[in-house]
Amino acid sequence: MSIRIGTWQGPVADNDFHRNLAKIREVIGQTRGLDLDFLCFPEAYLSGYSAQAIAESSVPLDYPPLVEFIRESSAHNTVILVGMSERRDGRIYNTQLVIHQGELLGTYHKTILTEYDAKYYAADLDLPVFEAKGIKFGVVICHDTSFVEPAQYLRWRGARLLFTPHFNSIPPEGFPTGDRRVSFWEHRVMVLNNQAALATLLKMVVVRSNVIVITPEHLGCGDSNIWDMNGHCVAAGTPFVEEVVTAEFDRRMFTEEHWIDRRQVPAELLDMIAQAAHEYPR
């Protein structure tokens, strides 16, 4: 049996929760004939990512339009992953919802925040592993994929499918990092290589979803790609073109240990890494 995975790339309406929710409904409707098992949307998609959007379009999980959207998912059998800015306990989290058949399976909060994120979002260390369609899977968001550790934790917990929603929208001229400037294209290549590296080293299928933004101030080209466990990009979004990118995999890939078996790694080595991390200069 096979697993069909879809990931969407397209425009976002900043600070317009209802318009973005309508777009998600539209895409779900358009993909009904594809018989997708999973469909992923970008980071913070329901709110947008500007400071104003995070403040004004962040909502709690019991927000009635969101509750209704979750209920509607009982009409199909696709696992839907949607990014939002979530209000909870007086804080705002960068959250990815995991929805299936009328139920909220759970949420993931972005673990490693950028300097920009930290101005508006809170973070935690709750990294859940979800299970649906007989497959264990996890989520890490955007900057999380600049580091192996969040995804590695999920892999040790049994996840073999990794969703990596992004909101990569940066100035066309790039941005400063210390004593140099990273160009838009340099950053793009690095981000895509990060996804391939996670897929290869952790033996996970990696599914990225990203926005398309074309303004004088920011560019986001989509690149909603899918990588197999060898790090090969098996399906790629056309830059700056709205579309759903799909790939199909043998279900056994997600339930059987890869021949490069993680049990070959001595647990003592992991203890050594943890100790070195505590001793690393901060």
PDB file of C-alpha atoms in Angstrom:
ATOM      1  CA  MET A   1       0.000   0.000   0.000  1.00  0.00           C
ATOM      2  CA  SER A   2       1.142   3.544  -0.654  1.00  0.00           C
ATOM      3  CA  ILE A   3       0.950   6.863   1.153  1.00  0.00           C
ATOM      4  CA  ARG A   4       0.152   9.993  -0.855  1.00  0.00           C
ATOM      5  CA  ILE A   5       1.505  13.257   0.540  1.00  0.00           C
ATOM      6  CA  GLY A   6       0.727  16.784  -0.601  1.00  0.00           C
ATOM      7  CA  THR A   7       2.222  20.129   0.300  1.00  0.00           C
ATOM      8  CA  TRP A   8       0.894  23.510  -0.785  1.00  0.00           C
ATOM      9  CA  GLN A   9       2.695  26.704  -1.749  1.00  0.00           C
ATOM     10  CA  GLY A  10       0.969  29.976  -2.472  1.00  0.00           C
ATOM     11  CA  PRO A  11       0.191  33.534  -1.393  1.00  0.00           C
ATOM     12  CA  VAL A  12      -0.804  34.605   2.092  1.00  0.00           C
ATOM     13  CA  ALA A  13      -3.093  37.494   3.052  1.00  0.00           C
ATOM     14  CA  ASP A  14      -1.255  39.151   5.915  1.00  0.00           C
ATOM     15  CA  ASN A  15      -3.444  39.779   8.964  1.00  0.00           C
ATOM     16  CA  ASP A  16      -6.537  38.244   7.357  1.00  0.00           C
ATOM     17  CA  PHE A  17      -7.417  35.038   9.192  1.00  0.00           C
ATOM     18  CA  HIS A  18     -10.706  34.494   7.372  1.00  0.00           C
ATOM     19  CA  ARG A  19      -9.316  34.996   3.878  1.00  0.00           C
ATOM     20  CA  ASN A  20      -6.492  32.565   4.566  1.00  0.00           C
ATOM     21  CA  LEU A  21      -8.910  30.033   6.040  1.00  0.00           C
ATOM     22  CA  ALA A  22     -11.041  30.347   2.906  1.00  0.00           C
ATOM     23  CA  LYS A  23      -7.961  29.623   0.761  1.00  0.00           C
ATOM     24  CA  ILE A  24      -7.233  26.481   2.781  1.00  0.00           C
ATOM     25  CA  ARG A  25     -10.804  25.297   2.297  1.00  0.00           C
ATOM     26  CA  GLU A  26     -10.464  25.987  -1.429  1.00  0.00           C
ATOM     27  CA  VAL A  27      -7.253  23.968  -1.711  1.00  0.00           C
ATOM     28  CA  ILE A  28      -8.699  21.067   0.266  1.00  0.00           C
ATOM     29  CA  GLY A  29     -11.669  21.031  -2.088  1.00  0.00           C
ATOM     30  CA  GLN A  30      -9.438  21.117  -5.152  1.00  0.00           C
ATOM     31  CA  THR A  31      -7.379  18.157  -3.925  1.00  0.00           C
ATOM     32  CA  ARG A  32     -10.267  15.816  -3.101  1.00  0.00           C
ATOM     33  CA  GLY A  33      -9.657  13.823  -6.262  1.00  0.00           C
ATOM     34  CA  LEU A  34      -5.996  13.250  -5.383  1.00  0.00           C
ATOM     35  CA  ASP A  35      -6.835  10.976  -2.422  1.00  0.00           C
ATOM     36  CA  LEU A  36      -4.120  12.575  -0.318  1.00  0.00           C
ATOM     37  CA  ASP A  37      -3.267  11.021   3.027  1.00  0.00           C
ATOM     38  CA  PHE A  38      -1.517  14.200   4.220  1.00  0.00           C
ATOM     39  CA  LEU A  39      -1.681  17.847   3.130  1.00  0.00           C
ATOM     40  CA  CYS A  40       0.578  20.500   4.673  1.00  0.00           C
ATOM     41  CA  PHE A  41       0.215  24.299   4.684  1.00  0.00           C
ATOM     42  CA  PRO A  42       2.881  26.908   5.619  1.00  0.00           C
ATOM     43  CA  GLU A  43       3.987  28.298   8.954  1.00  0.00           C
ATOM     44  CA  ALA A  44       1.703  30.899  10.593  1.00  0.00           C
ATOM     45  CA  TYR A  45      -0.473  30.784   7.489  1.00  0.00           C
ATOM     46  CA  LEU A  46      -3.791  31.675   9.095  1.00  0.00           C
ATOM     47  CA  SER A  47      -2.442  34.879  10.643  1.00  0.00           C
ATOM     48  CA  GLY A  48       0.425  35.983   8.455  1.00  0.00           C
ATOM     49  CA  TYR A  49       3.819  36.838   9.860  1.00  0.00           C
ATOM     50  CA  SER A  50       4.031  40.609  10.283  1.00  0.00           C
ATOM     51  CA  ALA A  51       4.089  42.040  13.794  1.00  0.00           C
ATOM     52  CA  GLN A  52       0.591  43.404  13.286  1.00  0.00           C
ATOM     53  CA  ALA A  53      -0.695  40.094  11.948  1.00  0.00           C
ATOM     54  CA  ILE A  54       0.723  38.123  14.867  1.00  0.00           C
ATOM     55  CA  ALA A  55      -0.864  40.542  17.342  1.00  0.00           C
ATOM     56  CA  GLU A  56      -4.240  40.964  15.660  1.00  0.00           C
ATOM     57  CA  SER A  57      -4.866  37.627  13.901  1.00  0.00           C
ATOM     58  CA  SER A  58      -3.702  35.310  16.662  1.00  0.00           C
ATOM     59  CA  VAL A  59      -6.617  33.321  18.085  1.00  0.00           C
ATOM     60  CA  PRO A  60      -7.177  30.582  20.683  1.00  0.00           C
ATOM     61  CA  LEU A  61      -7.885  27.001  19.690  1.00  0.00           C
ATOM     62  CA  ASP A  62     -11.528  27.413  20.683  1.00  0.00           C
ATOM     63  CA  TYR A  63     -12.062  30.297  18.236  1.00  0.00           C
ATOM     64  CA  PRO A  64     -15.429  29.375  16.646  1.00  0.00           C
ATOM     65  CA  PRO A  65     -14.375  29.634  12.948  1.00  0.00           C
ATOM     66  CA  LEU A  66     -11.387  27.408  13.729  1.00  0.00           C
ATOM     67  CA  VAL A  67     -13.518  24.902  15.621  1.00  0.00           C
ATOM     68  CA  GLU A  68     -15.906  24.776  12.663  1.00  0.00           C
ATOM     69  CA  PHE A  69     -13.030  24.211  10.230  1.00  0.00           C
ATOM     70  CA  ILE A  70     -11.750  21.317  12.334  1.00  0.00           C
ATOM     71  CA  ARG A  71     -15.250  19.829  12.462  1.00  0.00           C
ATOM     72  CA  GLU A  72     -15.525  20.057   8.651  1.00  0.00           C
ATOM     73  CA  SER A  73     -12.521  17.769   8.244  1.00  0.00           C
ATOM     74  CA  SER A  74     -14.758  14.828   9.171  1.00  0.00           C
ATOM     75  CA  ALA A  75     -15.935  14.972   5.540  1.00  0.00           C
ATOM     76  CA  HIS A  76     -12.623  13.629   4.200  1.00  0.00           C
ATOM     77  CA  ASN A  77      -9.789  11.334   5.229  1.00  0.00           C
ATOM     78  CA  THR A  78      -6.811  13.662   4.702  1.00  0.00           C
ATOM     79  CA  VAL A  79      -4.592  14.673   7.618  1.00  0.00           C
ATOM     80  CA  ILE A  80      -4.358  18.476   7.413  1.00  0.00           C
ATOM     81  CA  LEU A  81      -1.466  20.478   8.890  1.00  0.00           C
ATOM     82  CA  VAL A  82      -2.087  24.220   9.208  1.00  0.00           C
ATOM     83  CA  GLY A  83       0.079  27.005  10.637  1.00  0.00           C
ATOM     84  CA  MET A  84      -1.351  29.725  12.875  1.00  0.00           C
ATOM     85  CA  SER A  85      -0.516  32.194  15.629  1.00  0.00           C
ATOM     86  CA  GLU A  86      -2.130  30.708  18.721  1.00  0.00           C
ATOM     87  CA  ARG A  87      -3.184  32.624  21.826  1.00  0.00           C
ATOM     88  CA  ARG A  88      -2.796  30.509  24.937  1.00  0.00           C
ATOM     89  CA  ASP A  89      -2.440  31.447  28.618  1.00  0.00           C
ATOM     90  CA  GLY A  90      -1.601  35.059  27.838  1.00  0.00           C
ATOM     91  CA  ARG A  91       1.080  34.159  25.293  1.00  0.00           C
ATOM     92  CA  ILE A  92       1.237  33.732  21.522  1.00  0.00           C
ATOM     93  CA  TYR A  93       2.752  30.582  20.027  1.00  0.00           C
ATOM     94  CA  ASN A  94       3.855  29.810  16.485  1.00  0.00           C
ATOM     95  CA  THR A  95       1.671  26.735  16.125  1.00  0.00           C
ATOM     96  CA  GLN A  96       1.050  24.015  13.580  1.00  0.00           C
ATOM     97  CA  LEU A  97      -2.316  22.291  13.898  1.00  0.00           C
ATOM     98  CA  VAL A  98      -2.646  18.591  13.060  1.00  0.00           C
ATOM     99  CA  ILE A  99      -6.238  17.796  12.073  1.00  0.00           C
ATOM    100  CA  HIS A 100      -7.857  14.527  11.001  1.00  0.00           C
ATOM    101  CA  GLN A 101     -11.468  13.461  10.485  1.00  0.00           C
ATOM    102  CA  GLY A 102     -13.078  16.169  12.562  1.00  0.00           C
ATOM    103  CA  GLU A 103     -10.573  16.046  15.413  1.00  0.00           C
ATOM    104  CA  LEU A 104      -7.577  18.110  16.450  1.00  0.00           C
ATOM    105  CA  LEU A 105      -4.924  15.423  16.878  1.00  0.00           C
ATOM    106  CA  GLY A 106      -2.662  17.966  18.532  1.00  0.00           C
ATOM    107  CA  THR A 107      -0.436  20.983  18.083  1.00  0.00           C
ATOM    108  CA  TYR A 108       3.252  21.717  17.755  1.00  0.00           C
ATOM    109  CA  HIS A 109       4.841  24.979  18.902  1.00  0.00           C
ATOM    110  CA  LYS A 110       7.981  26.244  17.177  1.00  0.00           C
ATOM    111  CA  THR A 111      10.920  25.292  19.386  1.00  0.00           C
ATOM    112  CA  ILE A 112      13.841  27.452  18.240  1.00  0.00           C
ATOM    113  CA  LEU A 113      12.846  31.063  17.649  1.00  0.00           C
ATOM    114  CA  THR A 114      14.642  33.566  15.456  1.00  0.00           C
ATOM    115  CA  GLU A 115      15.422  36.998  16.855  1.00  0.00           C
ATOM    116  CA  TYR A 116      12.318  38.268  15.053  1.00  0.00           C
ATOM    117  CA  ASP A 117      10.162  35.428  16.402  1.00  0.00           C
ATOM    118  CA  ALA A 118      11.257  36.047  19.975  1.00  0.00           C
ATOM    119  CA  LYS A 119       9.781  39.555  19.880  1.00  0.00           C
ATOM    120  CA  TYR A 120       6.268  38.156  19.467  1.00  0.00           C
ATOM    121  CA  TYR A 121       6.154  34.415  20.144  1.00  0.00           C
ATOM    122  CA  ALA A 122       6.690  32.194  23.156  1.00  0.00           C
ATOM    123  CA  ALA A 123       8.292  28.761  22.825  1.00  0.00           C
ATOM    124  CA  ASP A 124       8.373  25.461  24.682  1.00  0.00           C
ATOM    125  CA  LEU A 125      10.079  22.082  24.446  1.00  0.00           C
ATOM    126  CA  ASP A 126       7.014  19.970  23.761  1.00  0.00           C
ATOM    127  CA  LEU A 127       7.841  17.958  20.622  1.00  0.00           C
ATOM    128  CA  PRO A 128       4.956  15.535  20.103  1.00  0.00           C
ATOM    129  CA  VAL A 129       4.988  12.544  17.799  1.00  0.00           C
ATOM    130  CA  PHE A 130       1.635  12.100  16.068  1.00  0.00           C
ATOM    131  CA  GLU A 131       0.178   8.942  14.584  1.00  0.00           C
ATOM    132  CA  ALA A 132      -2.330   8.649  11.756  1.00  0.00           C
ATOM    133  CA  LYS A 133      -2.736   6.314   8.795  1.00  0.00           C
ATOM    134  CA  GLY A 134      -0.579   3.847  10.740  1.00  0.00           C
ATOM    135  CA  ILE A 135       2.417   6.214  10.464  1.00  0.00           C
ATOM    136  CA  LYS A 136       4.289   8.110  13.154  1.00  0.00           C
ATOM    137  CA  PHE A 137       5.167  11.650  12.123  1.00  0.00           C
ATOM    138  CA  GLY A 138       6.296  14.959  13.554  1.00  0.00           C
ATOM    139  CA  VAL A 139       6.522  18.656  12.796  1.00  0.00           C
ATOM    140  CA  VAL A 140       9.338  21.173  13.070  1.00  0.00           C
ATOM    141  CA  ILE A 141       8.883  24.748  11.923  1.00  0.00           C
ATOM    142  CA  CYS A 142      11.194  26.810   9.696  1.00  0.00           C
ATOM    143  CA  HIS A 143      14.198  27.876  11.832  1.00  0.00           C
ATOM    144  CA  ASP A 144      13.951  24.586  13.735  1.00  0.00           C
ATOM    145  CA  THR A 145      15.397  22.954  10.598  1.00  0.00           C
ATOM    146  CA  SER A 146      18.569  25.031  10.892  1.00  0.00           C
ATOM    147  CA  PHE A 147      19.483  22.535  13.618  1.00  0.00           C
ATOM    148  CA  VAL A 148      19.335  18.757  13.639  1.00  0.00           C
ATOM    149  CA  GLU A 149      18.252  18.373  17.263  1.00  0.00           C
ATOM    150  CA  PRO A 150      14.443  18.947  17.119  1.00  0.00           C
ATOM    151  CA  ALA A 151      14.012  16.553  14.201  1.00  0.00           C
ATOM    152  CA  GLN A 152      16.493  14.111  15.705  1.00  0.00           C
ATOM    153  CA  TYR A 153      14.454  13.942  18.904  1.00  0.00           C
ATOM    154  CA  LEU A 154      11.333  13.115  16.891  1.00  0.00           C
ATOM    155  CA  ARG A 155      13.245  10.425  14.997  1.00  0.00           C
ATOM    156  CA  TRP A 156      14.357   8.794  18.233  1.00  0.00           C
ATOM    157  CA  ARG A 157      10.700   8.820  19.280  1.00  0.00           C
ATOM    158  CA  GLY A 158       9.789   6.828  16.200  1.00  0.00           C
ATOM    159  CA  ALA A 159       8.757   9.464  13.639  1.00  0.00           C
ATOM    160  CA  ARG A 160       9.677   8.578  10.049  1.00  0.00           C
ATOM    161  CA  LEU A 161       7.765  11.382   8.318  1.00  0.00           C
ATOM    162  CA  LEU A 162       8.690  15.006   9.034  1.00  0.00           C
ATOM    163  CA  PHE A 163       6.694  18.082   8.043  1.00  0.00           C
ATOM    164  CA  THR A 164       8.623  21.367   7.929  1.00  0.00           C
ATOM    165  CA  PRO A 165       6.265  24.320   7.371  1.00  0.00           C
ATOM    166  CA  HIS A 166       8.076  27.589   6.628  1.00  0.00           C
ATOM    167  CA  PHE A 167       7.379  31.276   6.201  1.00  0.00           C
ATOM    168  CA  ASN A 168      10.545  32.131   4.271  1.00  0.00           C
ATOM    169  CA  SER A 169       9.985  35.693   3.102  1.00  0.00           C
ATOM    170  CA  ILE A 170      13.094  37.853   3.223  1.00  0.00           C
ATOM    171  CA  PRO A 171      14.342  41.053   1.562  1.00  0.00           C
ATOM    172  CA  PRO A 172      15.525  40.542  -2.039  1.00  0.00           C
ATOM    173  CA  GLU A 173      18.888  42.033  -1.091  1.00  0.00           C
ATOM    174  CA  GLY A 174      19.239  39.553   1.773  1.00  0.00           C
ATOM    175  CA  PHE A 175      19.982  40.389   5.377  1.00  0.00           C
ATOM    176  CA  PRO A 176      23.037  41.135   7.549  1.00  0.00           C
ATOM    177  CA  THR A 177      24.597  38.425   9.698  1.00  0.00           C
ATOM    178  CA  GLY A 178      27.452  39.784  11.745  1.00  0.00           C
ATOM    179  CA  ASP A 179      30.147  41.092   9.412  1.00  0.00           C
ATOM    180  CA  ARG A 180      28.558  39.927   6.142  1.00  0.00           C
ATOM    181  CA  ARG A 181      25.283  39.904   4.258  1.00  0.00           C
ATOM    182  CA  VAL A 182      23.510  36.689   3.258  1.00  0.00           C
ATOM    183  CA  SER A 183      21.807  37.037  -0.119  1.00  0.00           C
ATOM    184  CA  PHE A 184      18.265  35.849  -0.790  1.00  0.00           C
ATOM    185  CA  TRP A 185      19.513  33.082  -3.075  1.00  0.00           C
ATOM    186  CA  GLU A 186      22.258  31.976  -0.698  1.00  0.00           C
ATOM    187  CA  HIS A 187      19.695  31.681   2.076  1.00  0.00           C
ATOM    188  CA  ARG A 188      17.312  29.776  -0.202  1.00  0.00           C
ATOM    189  CA  VAL A 189      19.960  27.192  -1.104  1.00  0.00           C
ATOM    190  CA  MET A 190      20.963  26.739   2.535  1.00  0.00           C
ATOM    191  CA  VAL A 191      17.367  26.177   3.656  1.00  0.00           C
ATOM    192  CA  LEU A 192      16.714  23.565   0.974  1.00  0.00           C
ATOM    193  CA  ASN A 193      19.982  21.819   1.769  1.00  0.00           C
ATOM    194  CA  ASN A 194      18.963  21.692   5.427  1.00  0.00           C
ATOM    195  CA  GLN A 195      15.824  19.748   4.524  1.00  0.00           C
ATOM    196  CA  ALA A 196      17.786  17.302   2.374  1.00  0.00           C
ATOM    197  CA  ALA A 197      20.326  16.829   5.157  1.00  0.00           C
ATOM    198  CA  LEU A 198      17.644  15.999   7.721  1.00  0.00           C
ATOM    199  CA  ALA A 199      16.093  13.490   5.332  1.00  0.00           C
ATOM    200  CA  THR A 200      19.428  11.814   4.593  1.00  0.00           C
ATOM    201  CA  LEU A 201      20.924  11.672   8.071  1.00  0.00           C
ATOM    202  CA  LEU A 202      17.746  10.822   9.964  1.00  0.00           C
ATOM    203  CA  LYS A 203      16.220   8.546   7.308  1.00  0.00           C
ATOM    204  CA  MET A 204      12.937  10.441   7.264  1.00  0.00           C
ATOM    205  CA  VAL A 205      10.734  11.637   4.435  1.00  0.00           C
ATOM    206  CA  VAL A 206      10.779  15.440   4.731  1.00  0.00           C
ATOM    207  CA  VAL A 207       7.866  17.549   3.469  1.00  0.00           C
ATOM    208  CA  ARG A 208       8.297  21.321   3.286  1.00  0.00           C
ATOM    209  CA  SER A 209       5.544  23.903   2.791  1.00  0.00           C
ATOM    210  CA  ASN A 210       6.300  27.587   2.202  1.00  0.00           C
ATOM    211  CA  VAL A 211       4.559  30.804   1.195  1.00  0.00           C
ATOM    212  CA  ILE A 212       4.894  32.744  -2.039  1.00  0.00           C
ATOM    213  CA  VAL A 213       5.543  36.450  -1.511  1.00  0.00           C
ATOM    214  CA  ILE A 214       6.435  38.920  -4.266  1.00  0.00           C
ATOM    215  CA  THR A 215       6.793  42.505  -3.053  1.00  0.00           C
ATOM    216  CA  PRO A 216       9.571  45.107  -3.313  1.00  0.00           C
ATOM    217  CA  GLU A 217      10.410  44.408   0.334  1.00  0.00           C
ATOM    218  CA  HIS A 218      10.154  40.618   0.537  1.00  0.00           C
ATOM    219  CA  LEU A 219      10.447  37.503  -1.593  1.00  0.00           C
ATOM    220  CA  GLY A 220       9.212  34.032  -0.800  1.00  0.00           C
ATOM    221  CA  CYS A 221       9.451  31.634  -3.712  1.00  0.00           C
ATOM    222  CA  GLY A 222       7.597  28.610  -2.394  1.00  0.00           C
ATOM    223  CA  ASP A 223       9.937  25.643  -2.828  1.00  0.00           C
ATOM    224  CA  SER A 224       7.395  23.313  -1.235  1.00  0.00           C
ATOM    225  CA  ASN A 225       9.476  20.240  -1.910  1.00  0.00           C
ATOM    226  CA  ILE A 226       9.468  16.620  -0.755  1.00  0.00           C
ATOM    227  CA  TRP A 227      12.642  14.620  -0.037  1.00  0.00           C
ATOM    228  CA  ASP A 228      12.957  10.855   0.309  1.00  0.00           C
ATOM    229  CA  MET A 229      15.104   9.097   2.904  1.00  0.00           C
ATOM    230  CA  ASN A 230      18.171   9.346   0.673  1.00  0.00           C
ATOM    231  CA  GLY A 231      17.850  13.138   0.620  1.00  0.00           C
ATOM    232  CA  HIS A 232      16.697  13.098  -3.000  1.00  0.00           C
ATOM    233  CA  CYS A 233      14.118  15.742  -3.918  1.00  0.00           C
ATOM    234  CA  VAL A 234      11.374  13.588  -5.426  1.00  0.00           C
ATOM    235  CA  ALA A 235       8.859  16.417  -5.942  1.00  0.00           C
ATOM    236  CA  ALA A 236       9.504  20.161  -6.190  1.00  0.00           C
ATOM    237  CA  GLY A 237       7.326  23.228  -6.328  1.00  0.00           C
ATOM    238  CA  THR A 238       7.838  25.595  -9.245  1.00  0.00           C
ATOM    239  CA  PRO A 239       9.277  28.823  -7.786  1.00  0.00           C
ATOM    240  CA  PHE A 240       6.679  31.601  -7.429  1.00  0.00           C
ATOM    241  CA  VAL A 241       3.832  29.415  -8.765  1.00  0.00           C
ATOM    242  CA  GLU A 242       0.882  28.460  -6.561  1.00  0.00           C
ATOM    243  CA  GLU A 243       0.403  24.699  -6.566  1.00  0.00           C
ATOM    244  CA  VAL A 244       0.038  21.510  -4.573  1.00  0.00           C
ATOM    245  CA  VAL A 245       3.136  19.332  -4.814  1.00  0.00           C
ATOM    246  CA  THR A 246       2.597  15.595  -4.325  1.00  0.00           C
ATOM    247  CA  ALA A 247       4.598  12.418  -3.912  1.00  0.00           C
ATOM    248  CA  GLU A 248       3.730   8.791  -3.243  1.00  0.00           C
ATOM    249  CA  PHE A 249       5.671   6.374  -1.037  1.00  0.00           C
ATOM    250  CA  ASP A 250       5.471   2.721  -0.076  1.00  0.00           C
ATOM    251  CA  ARG A 251       3.910   2.562   3.395  1.00  0.00           C
ATOM    252  CA  ARG A 252       6.611   0.139   4.569  1.00  0.00           C
ATOM    253  CA  MET A 253       9.200   2.930   4.391  1.00  0.00           C
ATOM    254  CA  PHE A 254       7.572   4.469   7.449  1.00  0.00           C
ATOM    255  CA  THR A 255       7.129   1.310   9.506  1.00  0.00           C
ATOM    256  CA  GLU A 256      10.357  -0.639   8.935  1.00  0.00           C
ATOM    257  CA  GLU A 257      13.769   0.389  10.230  1.00  0.00           C
ATOM    258  CA  HIS A 258      16.156   1.612   7.519  1.00  0.00           C
ATOM    259  CA  TRP A 259      19.157  -0.594   6.815  1.00  0.00           C
ATOM    260  CA  ILE A 260      21.249   2.223   8.281  1.00  0.00           C
ATOM    261  CA  ASP A 261      19.799   1.388  11.676  1.00  0.00           C
ATOM    262  CA  ARG A 262      19.744   4.055  14.383  1.00  0.00           C
ATOM    263  CA  ARG A 263      20.214   1.327  16.972  1.00  0.00           C
ATOM    264  CA  GLN A 264      23.831   1.203  15.798  1.00  0.00           C
ATOM    265  CA  VAL A 265      24.401   4.519  17.607  1.00  0.00           C
ATOM    266  CA  PRO A 266      25.642   3.821  21.166  1.00  0.00           C
ATOM    267  CA  ALA A 267      23.345   5.369  23.769  1.00  0.00           C
ATOM    268  CA  GLU A 268      26.498   6.369  25.640  1.00  0.00           C
ATOM    269  CA  LEU A 269      27.478   8.561  22.686  1.00  0.00           C
ATOM    270  CA  LEU A 270      24.187  10.404  23.020  1.00  0.00           C
ATOM    271  CA  ASP A 271      24.940  10.953  26.711  1.00  0.00           C
ATOM    272  CA  MET A 272      28.342  12.353  25.710  1.00  0.00           C
ATOM    273  CA  ILE A 273      26.695  14.727  23.227  1.00  0.00           C
ATOM    274  CA  ALA A 274      24.268  15.933  25.898  1.00  0.00           C
ATOM    275  CA  GLN A 275      27.135  16.579  28.301  1.00  0.00           C
ATOM    276  CA  ALA A 276      29.093  18.448  25.619  1.00  0.00           C
ATOM    277  CA  ALA A 277      26.019  20.573  24.895  1.00  0.00           C
ATOM    278  CA  HIS A 278      25.757  21.580  28.546  1.00  0.00           C
ATOM    279  CA  GLU A 279      29.451  22.515  28.545  1.00  0.00           C
ATOM    280  CA  TYR A 280      29.330  24.418  25.241  1.00  0.00           C
ATOM    281  CA  PRO A 281      30.135  28.142  25.760  1.00  0.00           C
ATOM    282  CA  ARG A 282      26.991  30.271  25.864  1.00  0.00           C
TER     283      ARG A 282
END
